[in-house]
mmCIF file of C-alpha atoms in Angstrom:
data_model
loop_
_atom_site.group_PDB
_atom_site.id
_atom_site.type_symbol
_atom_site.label_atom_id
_atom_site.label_comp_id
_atom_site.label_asym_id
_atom_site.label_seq_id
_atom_site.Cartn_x
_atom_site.Cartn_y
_atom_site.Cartn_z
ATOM 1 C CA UNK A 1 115.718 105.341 56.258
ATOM 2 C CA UNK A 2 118.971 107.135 55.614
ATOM 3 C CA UNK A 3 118.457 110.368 54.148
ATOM 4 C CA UNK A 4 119.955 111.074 50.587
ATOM 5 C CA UNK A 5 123.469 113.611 50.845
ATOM 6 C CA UNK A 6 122.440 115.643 48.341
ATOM 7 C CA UNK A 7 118.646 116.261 49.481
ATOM 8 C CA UNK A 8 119.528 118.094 52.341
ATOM 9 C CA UNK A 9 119.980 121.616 52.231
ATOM 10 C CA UNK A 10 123.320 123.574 52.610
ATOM 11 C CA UNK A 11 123.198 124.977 56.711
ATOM 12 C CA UNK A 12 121.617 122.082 57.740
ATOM 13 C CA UNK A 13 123.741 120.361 60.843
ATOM 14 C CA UNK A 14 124.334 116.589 61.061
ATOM 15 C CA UNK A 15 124.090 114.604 63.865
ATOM 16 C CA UNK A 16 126.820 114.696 65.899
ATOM 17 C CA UNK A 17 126.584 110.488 66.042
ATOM 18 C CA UNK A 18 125.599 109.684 62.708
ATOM 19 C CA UNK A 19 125.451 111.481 59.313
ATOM 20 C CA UNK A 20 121.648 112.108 59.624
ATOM 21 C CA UNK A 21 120.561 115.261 59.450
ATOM 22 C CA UNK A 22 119.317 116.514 63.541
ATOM 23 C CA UNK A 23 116.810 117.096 64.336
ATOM 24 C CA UNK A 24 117.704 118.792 67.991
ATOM 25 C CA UNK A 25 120.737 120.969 68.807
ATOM 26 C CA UNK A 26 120.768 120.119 72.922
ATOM 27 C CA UNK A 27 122.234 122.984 73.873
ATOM 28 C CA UNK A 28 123.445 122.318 77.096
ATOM 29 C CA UNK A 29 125.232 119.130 75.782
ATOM 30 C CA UNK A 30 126.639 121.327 72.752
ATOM 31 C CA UNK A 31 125.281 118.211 70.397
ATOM 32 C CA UNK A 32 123.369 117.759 67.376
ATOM 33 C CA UNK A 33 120.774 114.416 67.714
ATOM 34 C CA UNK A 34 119.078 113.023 64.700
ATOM 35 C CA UNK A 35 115.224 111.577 65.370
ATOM 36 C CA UNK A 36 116.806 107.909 65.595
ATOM 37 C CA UNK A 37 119.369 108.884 67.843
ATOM 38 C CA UNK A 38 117.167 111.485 69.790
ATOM 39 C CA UNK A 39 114.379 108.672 70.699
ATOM 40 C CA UNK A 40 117.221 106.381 71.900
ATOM 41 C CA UNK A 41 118.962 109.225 73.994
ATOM 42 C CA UNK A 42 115.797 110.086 75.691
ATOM 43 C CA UNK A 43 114.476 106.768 76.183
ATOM 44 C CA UNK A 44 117.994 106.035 77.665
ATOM 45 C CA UNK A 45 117.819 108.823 80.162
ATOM 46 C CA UNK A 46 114.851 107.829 80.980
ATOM 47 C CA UNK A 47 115.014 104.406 82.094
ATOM 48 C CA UNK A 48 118.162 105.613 84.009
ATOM 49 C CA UNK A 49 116.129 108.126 86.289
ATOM 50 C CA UNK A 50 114.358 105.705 87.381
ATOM 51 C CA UNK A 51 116.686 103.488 88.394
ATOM 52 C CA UNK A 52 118.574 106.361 90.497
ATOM 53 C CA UNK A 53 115.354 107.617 91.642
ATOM 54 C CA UNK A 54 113.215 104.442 92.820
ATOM 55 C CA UNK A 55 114.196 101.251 91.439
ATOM 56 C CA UNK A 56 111.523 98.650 90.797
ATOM 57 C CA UNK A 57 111.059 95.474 92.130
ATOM 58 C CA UNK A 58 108.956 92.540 90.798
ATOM 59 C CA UNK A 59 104.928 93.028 91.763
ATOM 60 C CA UNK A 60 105.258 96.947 91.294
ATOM 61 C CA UNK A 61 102.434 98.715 89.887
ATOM 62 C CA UNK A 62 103.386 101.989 88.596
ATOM 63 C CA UNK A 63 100.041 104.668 88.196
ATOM 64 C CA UNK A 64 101.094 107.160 85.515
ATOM 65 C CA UNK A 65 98.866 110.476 86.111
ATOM 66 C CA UNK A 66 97.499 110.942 82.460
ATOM 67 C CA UNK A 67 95.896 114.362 81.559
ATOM 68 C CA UNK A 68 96.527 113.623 77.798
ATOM 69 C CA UNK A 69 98.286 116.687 77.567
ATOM 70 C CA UNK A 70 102.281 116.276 75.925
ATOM 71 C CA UNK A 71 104.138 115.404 79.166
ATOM 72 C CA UNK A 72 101.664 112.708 80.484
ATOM 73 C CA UNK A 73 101.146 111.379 77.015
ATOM 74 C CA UNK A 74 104.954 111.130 76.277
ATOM 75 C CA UNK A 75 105.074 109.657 80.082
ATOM 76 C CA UNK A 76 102.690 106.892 79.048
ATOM 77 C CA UNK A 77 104.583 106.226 75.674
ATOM 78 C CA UNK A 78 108.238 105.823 77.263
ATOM 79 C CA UNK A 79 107.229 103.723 80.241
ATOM 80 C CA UNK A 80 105.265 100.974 77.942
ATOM 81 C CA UNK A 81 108.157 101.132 75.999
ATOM 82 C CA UNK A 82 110.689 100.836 78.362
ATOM 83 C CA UNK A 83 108.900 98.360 80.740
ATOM 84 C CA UNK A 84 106.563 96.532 77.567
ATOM 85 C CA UNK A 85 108.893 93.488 78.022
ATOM 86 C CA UNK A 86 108.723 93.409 81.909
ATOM 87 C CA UNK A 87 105.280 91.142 82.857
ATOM 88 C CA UNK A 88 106.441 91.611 86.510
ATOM 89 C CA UNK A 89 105.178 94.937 86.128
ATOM 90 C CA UNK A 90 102.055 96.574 85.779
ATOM 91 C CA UNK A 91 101.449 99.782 84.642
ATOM 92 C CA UNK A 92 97.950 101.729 84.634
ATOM 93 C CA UNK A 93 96.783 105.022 83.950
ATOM 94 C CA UNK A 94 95.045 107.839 86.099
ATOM 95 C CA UNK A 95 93.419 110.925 84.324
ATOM 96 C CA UNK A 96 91.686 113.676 86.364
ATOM 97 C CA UNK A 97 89.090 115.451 85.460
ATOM 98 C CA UNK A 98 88.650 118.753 87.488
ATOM 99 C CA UNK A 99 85.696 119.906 84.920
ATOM 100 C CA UNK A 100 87.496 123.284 83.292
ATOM 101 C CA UNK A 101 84.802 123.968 80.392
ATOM 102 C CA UNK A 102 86.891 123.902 76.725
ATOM 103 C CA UNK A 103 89.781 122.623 78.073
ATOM 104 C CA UNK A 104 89.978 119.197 79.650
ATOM 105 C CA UNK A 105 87.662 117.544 77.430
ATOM 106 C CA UNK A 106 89.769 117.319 74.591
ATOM 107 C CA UNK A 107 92.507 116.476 76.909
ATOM 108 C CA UNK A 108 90.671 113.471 78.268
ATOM 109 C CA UNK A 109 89.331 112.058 75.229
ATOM 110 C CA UNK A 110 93.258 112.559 74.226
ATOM 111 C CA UNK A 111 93.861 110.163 76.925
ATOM 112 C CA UNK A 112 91.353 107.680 76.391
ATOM 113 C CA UNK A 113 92.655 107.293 72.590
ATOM 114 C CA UNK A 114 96.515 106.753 73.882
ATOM 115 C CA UNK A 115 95.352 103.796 76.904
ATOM 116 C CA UNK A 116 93.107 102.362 74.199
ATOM 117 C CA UNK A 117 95.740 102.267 71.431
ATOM 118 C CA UNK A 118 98.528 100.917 74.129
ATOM 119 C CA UNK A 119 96.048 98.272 75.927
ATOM 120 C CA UNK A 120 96.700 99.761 79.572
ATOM 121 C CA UNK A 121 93.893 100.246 82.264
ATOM 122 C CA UNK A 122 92.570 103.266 82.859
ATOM 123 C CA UNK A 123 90.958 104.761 85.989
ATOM 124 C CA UNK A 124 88.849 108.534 85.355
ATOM 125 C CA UNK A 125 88.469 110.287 88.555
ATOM 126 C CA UNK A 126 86.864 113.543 88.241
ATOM 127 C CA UNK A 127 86.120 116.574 90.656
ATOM 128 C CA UNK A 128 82.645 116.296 90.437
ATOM 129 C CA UNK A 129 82.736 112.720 92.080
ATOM 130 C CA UNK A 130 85.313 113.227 94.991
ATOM 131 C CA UNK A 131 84.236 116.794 95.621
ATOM 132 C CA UNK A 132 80.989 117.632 94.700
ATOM 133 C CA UNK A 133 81.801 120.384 92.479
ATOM 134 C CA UNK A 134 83.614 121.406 88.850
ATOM 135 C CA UNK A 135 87.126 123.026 89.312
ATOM 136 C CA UNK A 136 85.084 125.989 87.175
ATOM 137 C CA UNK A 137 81.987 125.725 90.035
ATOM 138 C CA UNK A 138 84.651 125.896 92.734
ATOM 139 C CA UNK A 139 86.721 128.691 91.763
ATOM 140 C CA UNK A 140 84.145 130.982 91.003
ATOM 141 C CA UNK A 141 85.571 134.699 92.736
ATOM 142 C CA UNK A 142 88.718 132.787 93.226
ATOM 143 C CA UNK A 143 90.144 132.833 90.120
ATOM 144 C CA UNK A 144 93.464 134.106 91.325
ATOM 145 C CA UNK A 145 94.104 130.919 93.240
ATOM 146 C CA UNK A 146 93.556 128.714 91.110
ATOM 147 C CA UNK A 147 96.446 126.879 90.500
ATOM 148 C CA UNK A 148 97.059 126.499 93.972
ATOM 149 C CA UNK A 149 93.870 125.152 94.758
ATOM 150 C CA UNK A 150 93.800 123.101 91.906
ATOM 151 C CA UNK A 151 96.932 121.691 93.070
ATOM 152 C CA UNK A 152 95.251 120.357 96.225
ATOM 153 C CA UNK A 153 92.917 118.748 94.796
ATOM 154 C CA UNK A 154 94.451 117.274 91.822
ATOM 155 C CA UNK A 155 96.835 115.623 94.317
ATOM 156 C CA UNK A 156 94.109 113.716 96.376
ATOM 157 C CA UNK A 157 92.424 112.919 93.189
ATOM 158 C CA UNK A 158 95.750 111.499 92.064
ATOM 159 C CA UNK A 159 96.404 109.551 95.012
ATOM 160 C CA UNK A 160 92.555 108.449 95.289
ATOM 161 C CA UNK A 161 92.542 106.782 91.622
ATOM 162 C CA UNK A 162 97.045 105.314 92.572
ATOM 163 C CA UNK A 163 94.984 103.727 95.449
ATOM 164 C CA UNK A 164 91.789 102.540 93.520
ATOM 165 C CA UNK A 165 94.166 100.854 90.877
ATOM 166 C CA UNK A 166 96.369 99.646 93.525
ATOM 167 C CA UNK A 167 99.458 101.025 91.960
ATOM 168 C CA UNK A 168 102.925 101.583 94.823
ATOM 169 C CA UNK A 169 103.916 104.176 92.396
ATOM 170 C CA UNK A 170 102.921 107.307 91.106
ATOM 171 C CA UNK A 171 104.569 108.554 87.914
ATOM 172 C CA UNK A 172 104.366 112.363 87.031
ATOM 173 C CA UNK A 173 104.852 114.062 84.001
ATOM 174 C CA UNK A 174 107.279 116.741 84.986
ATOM 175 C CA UNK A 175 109.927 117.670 82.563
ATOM 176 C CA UNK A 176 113.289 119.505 83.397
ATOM 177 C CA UNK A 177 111.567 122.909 82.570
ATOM 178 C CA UNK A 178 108.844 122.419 85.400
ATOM 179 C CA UNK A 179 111.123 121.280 88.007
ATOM 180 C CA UNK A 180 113.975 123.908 87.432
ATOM 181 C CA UNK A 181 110.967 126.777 87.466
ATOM 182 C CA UNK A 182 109.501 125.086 91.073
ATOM 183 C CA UNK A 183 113.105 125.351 92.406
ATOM 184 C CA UNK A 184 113.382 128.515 91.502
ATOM 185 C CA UNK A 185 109.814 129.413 93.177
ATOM 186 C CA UNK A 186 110.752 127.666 96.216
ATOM 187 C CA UNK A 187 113.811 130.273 96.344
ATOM 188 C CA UNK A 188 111.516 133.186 94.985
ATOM 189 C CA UNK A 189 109.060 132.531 97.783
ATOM 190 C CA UNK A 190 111.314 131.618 100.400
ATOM 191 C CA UNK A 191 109.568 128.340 101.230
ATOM 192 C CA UNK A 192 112.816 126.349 102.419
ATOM 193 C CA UNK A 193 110.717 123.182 103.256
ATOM 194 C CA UNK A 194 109.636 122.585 99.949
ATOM 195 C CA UNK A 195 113.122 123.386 98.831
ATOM 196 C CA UNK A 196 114.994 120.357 100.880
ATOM 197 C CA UNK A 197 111.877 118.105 100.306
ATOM 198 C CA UNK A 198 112.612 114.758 98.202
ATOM 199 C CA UNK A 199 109.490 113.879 96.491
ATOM 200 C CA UNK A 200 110.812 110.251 95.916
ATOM 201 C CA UNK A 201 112.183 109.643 99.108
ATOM 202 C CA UNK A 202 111.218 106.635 100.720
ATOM 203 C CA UNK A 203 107.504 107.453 101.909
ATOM 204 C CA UNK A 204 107.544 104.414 105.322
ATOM 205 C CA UNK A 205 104.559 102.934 103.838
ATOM 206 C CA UNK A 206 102.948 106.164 104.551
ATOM 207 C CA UNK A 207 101.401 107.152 101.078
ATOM 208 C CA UNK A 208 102.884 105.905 97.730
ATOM 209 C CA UNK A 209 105.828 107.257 96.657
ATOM 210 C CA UNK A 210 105.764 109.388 93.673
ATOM 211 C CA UNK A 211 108.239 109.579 90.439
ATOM 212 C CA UNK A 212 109.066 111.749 87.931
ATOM 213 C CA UNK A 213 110.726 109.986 85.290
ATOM 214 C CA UNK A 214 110.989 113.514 82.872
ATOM 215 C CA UNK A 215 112.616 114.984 85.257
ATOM 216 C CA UNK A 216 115.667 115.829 83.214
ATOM 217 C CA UNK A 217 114.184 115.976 80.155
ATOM 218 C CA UNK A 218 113.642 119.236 78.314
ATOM 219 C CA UNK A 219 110.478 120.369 77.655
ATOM 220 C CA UNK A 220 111.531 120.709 73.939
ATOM 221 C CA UNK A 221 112.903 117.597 73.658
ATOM 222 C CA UNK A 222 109.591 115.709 74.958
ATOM 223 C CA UNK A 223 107.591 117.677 72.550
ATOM 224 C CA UNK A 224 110.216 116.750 69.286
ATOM 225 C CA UNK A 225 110.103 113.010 70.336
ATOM 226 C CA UNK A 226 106.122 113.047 70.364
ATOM 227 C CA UNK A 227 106.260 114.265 66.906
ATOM 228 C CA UNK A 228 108.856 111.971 65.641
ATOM 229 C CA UNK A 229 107.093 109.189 66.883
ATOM 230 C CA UNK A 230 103.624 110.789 65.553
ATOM 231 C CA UNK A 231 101.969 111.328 68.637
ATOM 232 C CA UNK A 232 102.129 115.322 68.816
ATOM 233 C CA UNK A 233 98.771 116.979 69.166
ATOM 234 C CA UNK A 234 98.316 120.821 69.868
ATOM 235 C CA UNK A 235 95.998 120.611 72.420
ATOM 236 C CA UNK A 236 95.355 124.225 74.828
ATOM 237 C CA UNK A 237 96.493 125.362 77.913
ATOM 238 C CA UNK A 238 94.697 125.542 80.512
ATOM 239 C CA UNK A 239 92.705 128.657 80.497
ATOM 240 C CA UNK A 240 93.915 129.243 84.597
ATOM 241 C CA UNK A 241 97.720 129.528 83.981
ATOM 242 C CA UNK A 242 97.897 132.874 83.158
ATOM 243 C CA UNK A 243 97.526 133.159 86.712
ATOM 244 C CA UNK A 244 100.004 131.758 88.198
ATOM 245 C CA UNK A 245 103.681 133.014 89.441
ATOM 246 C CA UNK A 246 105.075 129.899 87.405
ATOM 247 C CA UNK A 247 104.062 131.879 83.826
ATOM 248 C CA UNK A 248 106.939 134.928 84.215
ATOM 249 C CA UNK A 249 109.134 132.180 85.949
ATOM 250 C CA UNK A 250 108.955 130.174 83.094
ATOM 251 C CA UNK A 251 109.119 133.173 80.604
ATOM 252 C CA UNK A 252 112.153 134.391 82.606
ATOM 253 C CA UNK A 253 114.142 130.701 82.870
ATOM 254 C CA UNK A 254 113.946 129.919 79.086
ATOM 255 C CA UNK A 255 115.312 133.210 78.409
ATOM 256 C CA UNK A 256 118.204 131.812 81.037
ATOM 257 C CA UNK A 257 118.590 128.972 79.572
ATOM 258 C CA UNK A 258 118.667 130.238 75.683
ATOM 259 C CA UNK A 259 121.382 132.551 76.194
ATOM 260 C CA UNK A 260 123.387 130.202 78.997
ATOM 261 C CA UNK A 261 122.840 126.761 78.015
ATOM 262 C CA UNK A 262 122.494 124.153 81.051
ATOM 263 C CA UNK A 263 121.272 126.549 83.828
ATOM 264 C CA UNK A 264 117.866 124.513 84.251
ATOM 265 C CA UNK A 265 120.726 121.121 85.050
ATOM 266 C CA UNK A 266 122.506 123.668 87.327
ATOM 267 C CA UNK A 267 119.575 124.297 89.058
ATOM 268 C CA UNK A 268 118.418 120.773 89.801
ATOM 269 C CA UNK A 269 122.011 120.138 90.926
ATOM 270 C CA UNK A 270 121.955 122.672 93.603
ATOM 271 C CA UNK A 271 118.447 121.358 94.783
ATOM 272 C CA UNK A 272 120.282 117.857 95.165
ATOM 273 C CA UNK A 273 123.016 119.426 97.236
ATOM 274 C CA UNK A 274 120.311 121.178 99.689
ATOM 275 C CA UNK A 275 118.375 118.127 99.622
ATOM 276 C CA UNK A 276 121.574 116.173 101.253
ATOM 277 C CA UNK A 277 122.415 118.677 103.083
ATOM 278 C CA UNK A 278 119.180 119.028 104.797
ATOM 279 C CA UNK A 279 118.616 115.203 104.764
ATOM 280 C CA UNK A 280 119.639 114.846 108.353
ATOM 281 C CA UNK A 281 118.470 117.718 109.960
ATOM 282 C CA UNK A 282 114.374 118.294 107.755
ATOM 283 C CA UNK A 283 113.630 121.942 108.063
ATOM 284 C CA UNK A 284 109.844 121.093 107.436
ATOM 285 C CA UNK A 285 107.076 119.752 110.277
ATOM 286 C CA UNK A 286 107.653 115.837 110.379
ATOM 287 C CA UNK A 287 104.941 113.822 108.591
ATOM 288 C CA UNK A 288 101.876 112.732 110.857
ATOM 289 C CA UNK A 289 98.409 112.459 110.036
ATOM 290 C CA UNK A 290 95.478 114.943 109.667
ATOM 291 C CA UNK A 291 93.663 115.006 112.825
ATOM 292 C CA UNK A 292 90.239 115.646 110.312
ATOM 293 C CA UNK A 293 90.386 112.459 107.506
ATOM 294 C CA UNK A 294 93.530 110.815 108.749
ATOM 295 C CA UNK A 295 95.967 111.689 105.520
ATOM 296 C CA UNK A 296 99.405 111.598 106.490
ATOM 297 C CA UNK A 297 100.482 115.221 106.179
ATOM 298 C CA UNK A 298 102.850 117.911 107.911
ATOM 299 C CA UNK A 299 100.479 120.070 109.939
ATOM 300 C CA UNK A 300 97.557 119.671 112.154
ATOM 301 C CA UNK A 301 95.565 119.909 108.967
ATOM 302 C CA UNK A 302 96.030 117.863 105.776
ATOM 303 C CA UNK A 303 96.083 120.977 103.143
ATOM 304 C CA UNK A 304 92.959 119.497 101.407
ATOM 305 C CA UNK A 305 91.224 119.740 104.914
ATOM 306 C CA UNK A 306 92.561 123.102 105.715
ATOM 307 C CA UNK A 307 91.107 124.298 102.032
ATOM 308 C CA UNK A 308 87.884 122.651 102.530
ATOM 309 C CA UNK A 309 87.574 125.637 105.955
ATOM 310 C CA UNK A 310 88.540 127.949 103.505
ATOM 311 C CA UNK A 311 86.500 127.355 100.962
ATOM 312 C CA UNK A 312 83.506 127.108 103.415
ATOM 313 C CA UNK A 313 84.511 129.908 105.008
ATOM 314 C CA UNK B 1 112.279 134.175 53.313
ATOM 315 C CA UNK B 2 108.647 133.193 54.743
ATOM 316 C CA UNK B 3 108.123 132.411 58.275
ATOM 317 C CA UNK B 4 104.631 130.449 58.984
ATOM 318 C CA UNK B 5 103.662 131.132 62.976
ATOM 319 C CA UNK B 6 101.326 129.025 65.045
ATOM 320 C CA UNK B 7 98.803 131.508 64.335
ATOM 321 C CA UNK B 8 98.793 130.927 61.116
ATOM 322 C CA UNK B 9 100.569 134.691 60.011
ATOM 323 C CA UNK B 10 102.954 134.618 57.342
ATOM 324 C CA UNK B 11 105.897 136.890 58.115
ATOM 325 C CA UNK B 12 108.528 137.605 54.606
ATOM 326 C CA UNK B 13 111.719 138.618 56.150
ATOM 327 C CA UNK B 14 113.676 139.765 53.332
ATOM 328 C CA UNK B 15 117.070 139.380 54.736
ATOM 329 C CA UNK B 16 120.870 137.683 54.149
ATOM 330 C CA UNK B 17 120.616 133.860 55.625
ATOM 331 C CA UNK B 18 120.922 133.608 59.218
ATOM 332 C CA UNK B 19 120.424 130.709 61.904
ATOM 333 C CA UNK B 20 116.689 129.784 62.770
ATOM 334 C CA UNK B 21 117.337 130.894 66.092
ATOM 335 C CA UNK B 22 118.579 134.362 65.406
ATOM 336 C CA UNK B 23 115.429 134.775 63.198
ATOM 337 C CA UNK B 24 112.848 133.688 66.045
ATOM 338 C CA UNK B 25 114.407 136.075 68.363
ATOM 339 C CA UNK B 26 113.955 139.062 65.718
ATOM 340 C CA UNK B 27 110.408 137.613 66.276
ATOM 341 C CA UNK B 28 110.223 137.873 69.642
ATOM 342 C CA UNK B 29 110.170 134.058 70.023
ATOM 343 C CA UNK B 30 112.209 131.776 72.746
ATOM 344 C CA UNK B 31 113.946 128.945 70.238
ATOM 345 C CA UNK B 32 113.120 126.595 73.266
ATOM 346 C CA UNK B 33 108.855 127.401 73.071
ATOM 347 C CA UNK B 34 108.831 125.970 69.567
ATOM 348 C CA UNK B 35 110.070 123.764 67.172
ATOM 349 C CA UNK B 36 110.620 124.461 63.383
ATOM 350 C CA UNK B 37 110.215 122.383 60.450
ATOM 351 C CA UNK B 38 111.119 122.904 56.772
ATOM 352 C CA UNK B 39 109.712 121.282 53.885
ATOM 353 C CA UNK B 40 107.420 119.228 56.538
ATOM 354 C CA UNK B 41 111.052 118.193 58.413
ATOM 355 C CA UNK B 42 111.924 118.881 61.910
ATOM 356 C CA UNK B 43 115.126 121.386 61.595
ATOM 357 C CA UNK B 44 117.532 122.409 64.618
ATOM 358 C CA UNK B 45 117.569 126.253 66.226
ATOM 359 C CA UNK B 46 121.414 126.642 64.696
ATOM 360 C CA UNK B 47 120.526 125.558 61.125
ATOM 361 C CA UNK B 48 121.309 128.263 58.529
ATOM 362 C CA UNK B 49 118.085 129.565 56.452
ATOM 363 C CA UNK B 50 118.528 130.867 52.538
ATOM 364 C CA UNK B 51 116.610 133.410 51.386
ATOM 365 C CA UNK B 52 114.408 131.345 49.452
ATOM 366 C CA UNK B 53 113.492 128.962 52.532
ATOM 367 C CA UNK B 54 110.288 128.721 53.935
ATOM 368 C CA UNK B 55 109.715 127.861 57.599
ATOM 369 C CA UNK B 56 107.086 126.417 60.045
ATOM 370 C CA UNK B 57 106.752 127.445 63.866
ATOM 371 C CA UNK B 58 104.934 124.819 65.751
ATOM 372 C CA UNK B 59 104.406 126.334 69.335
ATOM 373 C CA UNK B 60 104.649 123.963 72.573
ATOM 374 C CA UNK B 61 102.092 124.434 74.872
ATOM 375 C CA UNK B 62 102.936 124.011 78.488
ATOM 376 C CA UNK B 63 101.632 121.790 81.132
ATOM 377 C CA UNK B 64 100.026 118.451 80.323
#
């Protein structure tokens, strides 16, 4: 519904396609969006990442990896919305449980309201049943690694339920914000390998490919179009993240990006340009398989092999 | 004018009107961790407050 002239207060910006008032000044775009036009925009840019970054093909099933937190849920949201119309495609949902006390069960029950509202099948894997153990039971005087064990983990569990559901893609949540600060980590931390990797690259058949259909989406512009389309819940953080490097990253990046409007894009675009420009010559080990379970990974040791020695040792 | 933050602290700012996001930085908040509504509707970082506005900070929580 249009909204009335002479209801909205003096100061208040239009959108810069329509005369609704915005809701969203994108900075980096120097434009004012109003919610209709916002939903549209995002849903648009979107559908087009996808197409640049894998396209489908008839028969796919995509896996989306559903915590229930924003990104995932807004993940879920856009893909039955963009796809909906598409039977050739199914699309299913994956949510992890790694067993963090006060934190992931309001998550997960999150998640098990948004499949059951959208119709779309839903596989729980949780810690406890692939590994023995709660995230909280195996980080216990190891608190300071969490995230990165966490990460190893999450990613088998992740592939374990893809495979269960039979899915030959695996959609993330990642937003702009997240991959800008794991470029910038990758250059804090000197890790050129991860820096030249391309996540969505064609895999060989060797483990399904993942995508990351957020991935130039703003953090703050997934968490307006979950409200506008009622869906925004403030659920916690997890209680780990203070933790990690990634926290003054992202403190320091917004800052960036507040005061010089499109650095996160620039960012992304240089990680393109090293990605081509390392495509023919990989810096990284080649991708084999772990001479322990078989997983294709880079080193002797799959890294969920090499933490289970750790972890026992 | 009354600023409402996630925690649930009101803040009066008695002050001349001024963009949203020039008021969250005297706050010591990022304009890109939070959105801001007025009278219940979302409202944009540049918009202009009165003195008589009242505003809402909903913080967004990362990960997920």
């Amino acid at each position: 519904m249009a909204a009335d002239p002479e209801h909205v207060p003096a100061g208040t910006p239009s959108c810069s396609l329509c005369p609704e008032p915005a809701v969203i000044f994108q900075r980096d775009r120097n434009r004012h969006l109003c919610s209709t036009h916002l939903t549209s925009d995002i849903e648009e840019r979107v559908a087009a990442t996808m197409r640049e970054q894998n396209p489908l093909v008839p028969g796919d099933c995509i896996a989306v990896g559903l915590s229930g937190g924003k990104d995932s849920t807004a993940l879920l949201l856009l893909l039955h919305r963009i796809l909906g119309a598409r039977n050739d495609i199914r699309l299913v949902a994956i949510t992890i449980d790694e067993g963090i006390a006060g934190y992931r069960e309001e998550t997960v029950r999150s998640a098990d309201r948004l499949v059951a509202t959208l119709g779309i099948e839903h596989y729980t894997i949780s810690f406890m049943e692939l590994f023995g153990d709660t995230l909280d039971g195996i980080l216990k005087g190891r608190e300071e690694q969490a995230c990165s064990i966490c990460g190893v983990l999450r990613k088998k569990a992740l592939t374990t339920g893809a495979e269960r559901a039979g899915a030959t893609r695996l959609a993330t949540g990642h937003n702009l914000d997240d991959e800008a600060q794991s470029v910038l980590m990758n250059v804090l931390r000197g890790d050129l390998a991860r820096l030249t990797r391309n996540s969505s690259a064609d895999s060989s058949g060797r483990f399904i490919p993942r995508i990351k259909p957020l991935m130039f989406i703003h953090e703050k512009e997934i968490a307006t179009y979950l409200l506008l389309r009622g869906e925004w819940t403030d659920l916690p953080e997890c209680p780990y993240v203070c933790h990690a490097l990634r926290r003054e990253v992202r403190v320091m990046l917004a800052g960036l990006e507040y005061e010089f409007p499109g650095t996160m894009l620039c960012l992304m675009e240089n990680k393109k340009a090293v990605e081509e420009l390392f495509s023919a010559h990989p810096c990284g080990e080649p991708i084999r398989h772990c001479t322990k379970c078989g997983d294709p990974c880079s080193g002797e040791l799959c890294q969920l092999c090499h933490l289970g020695h750790s972890l026992r040792g | 004018m009354r600023l409402i933050l996630p925690d649930r602290e009101v803040r009066e700012l008695p002050r001349d009107p001024a963009p949203v996001g020039t008021i969250l930085l005297e706050a010591g908040i990022n304009p890109l961790d939070v959105m801001v509504s007025r009278n219940g509707k979302l409202i944009t970082d540049d918009t202009i407050l009165g003195a008589d506005d009242e505003i809402r900070v909903i913080r967004i929580s990362h990960g997920g």
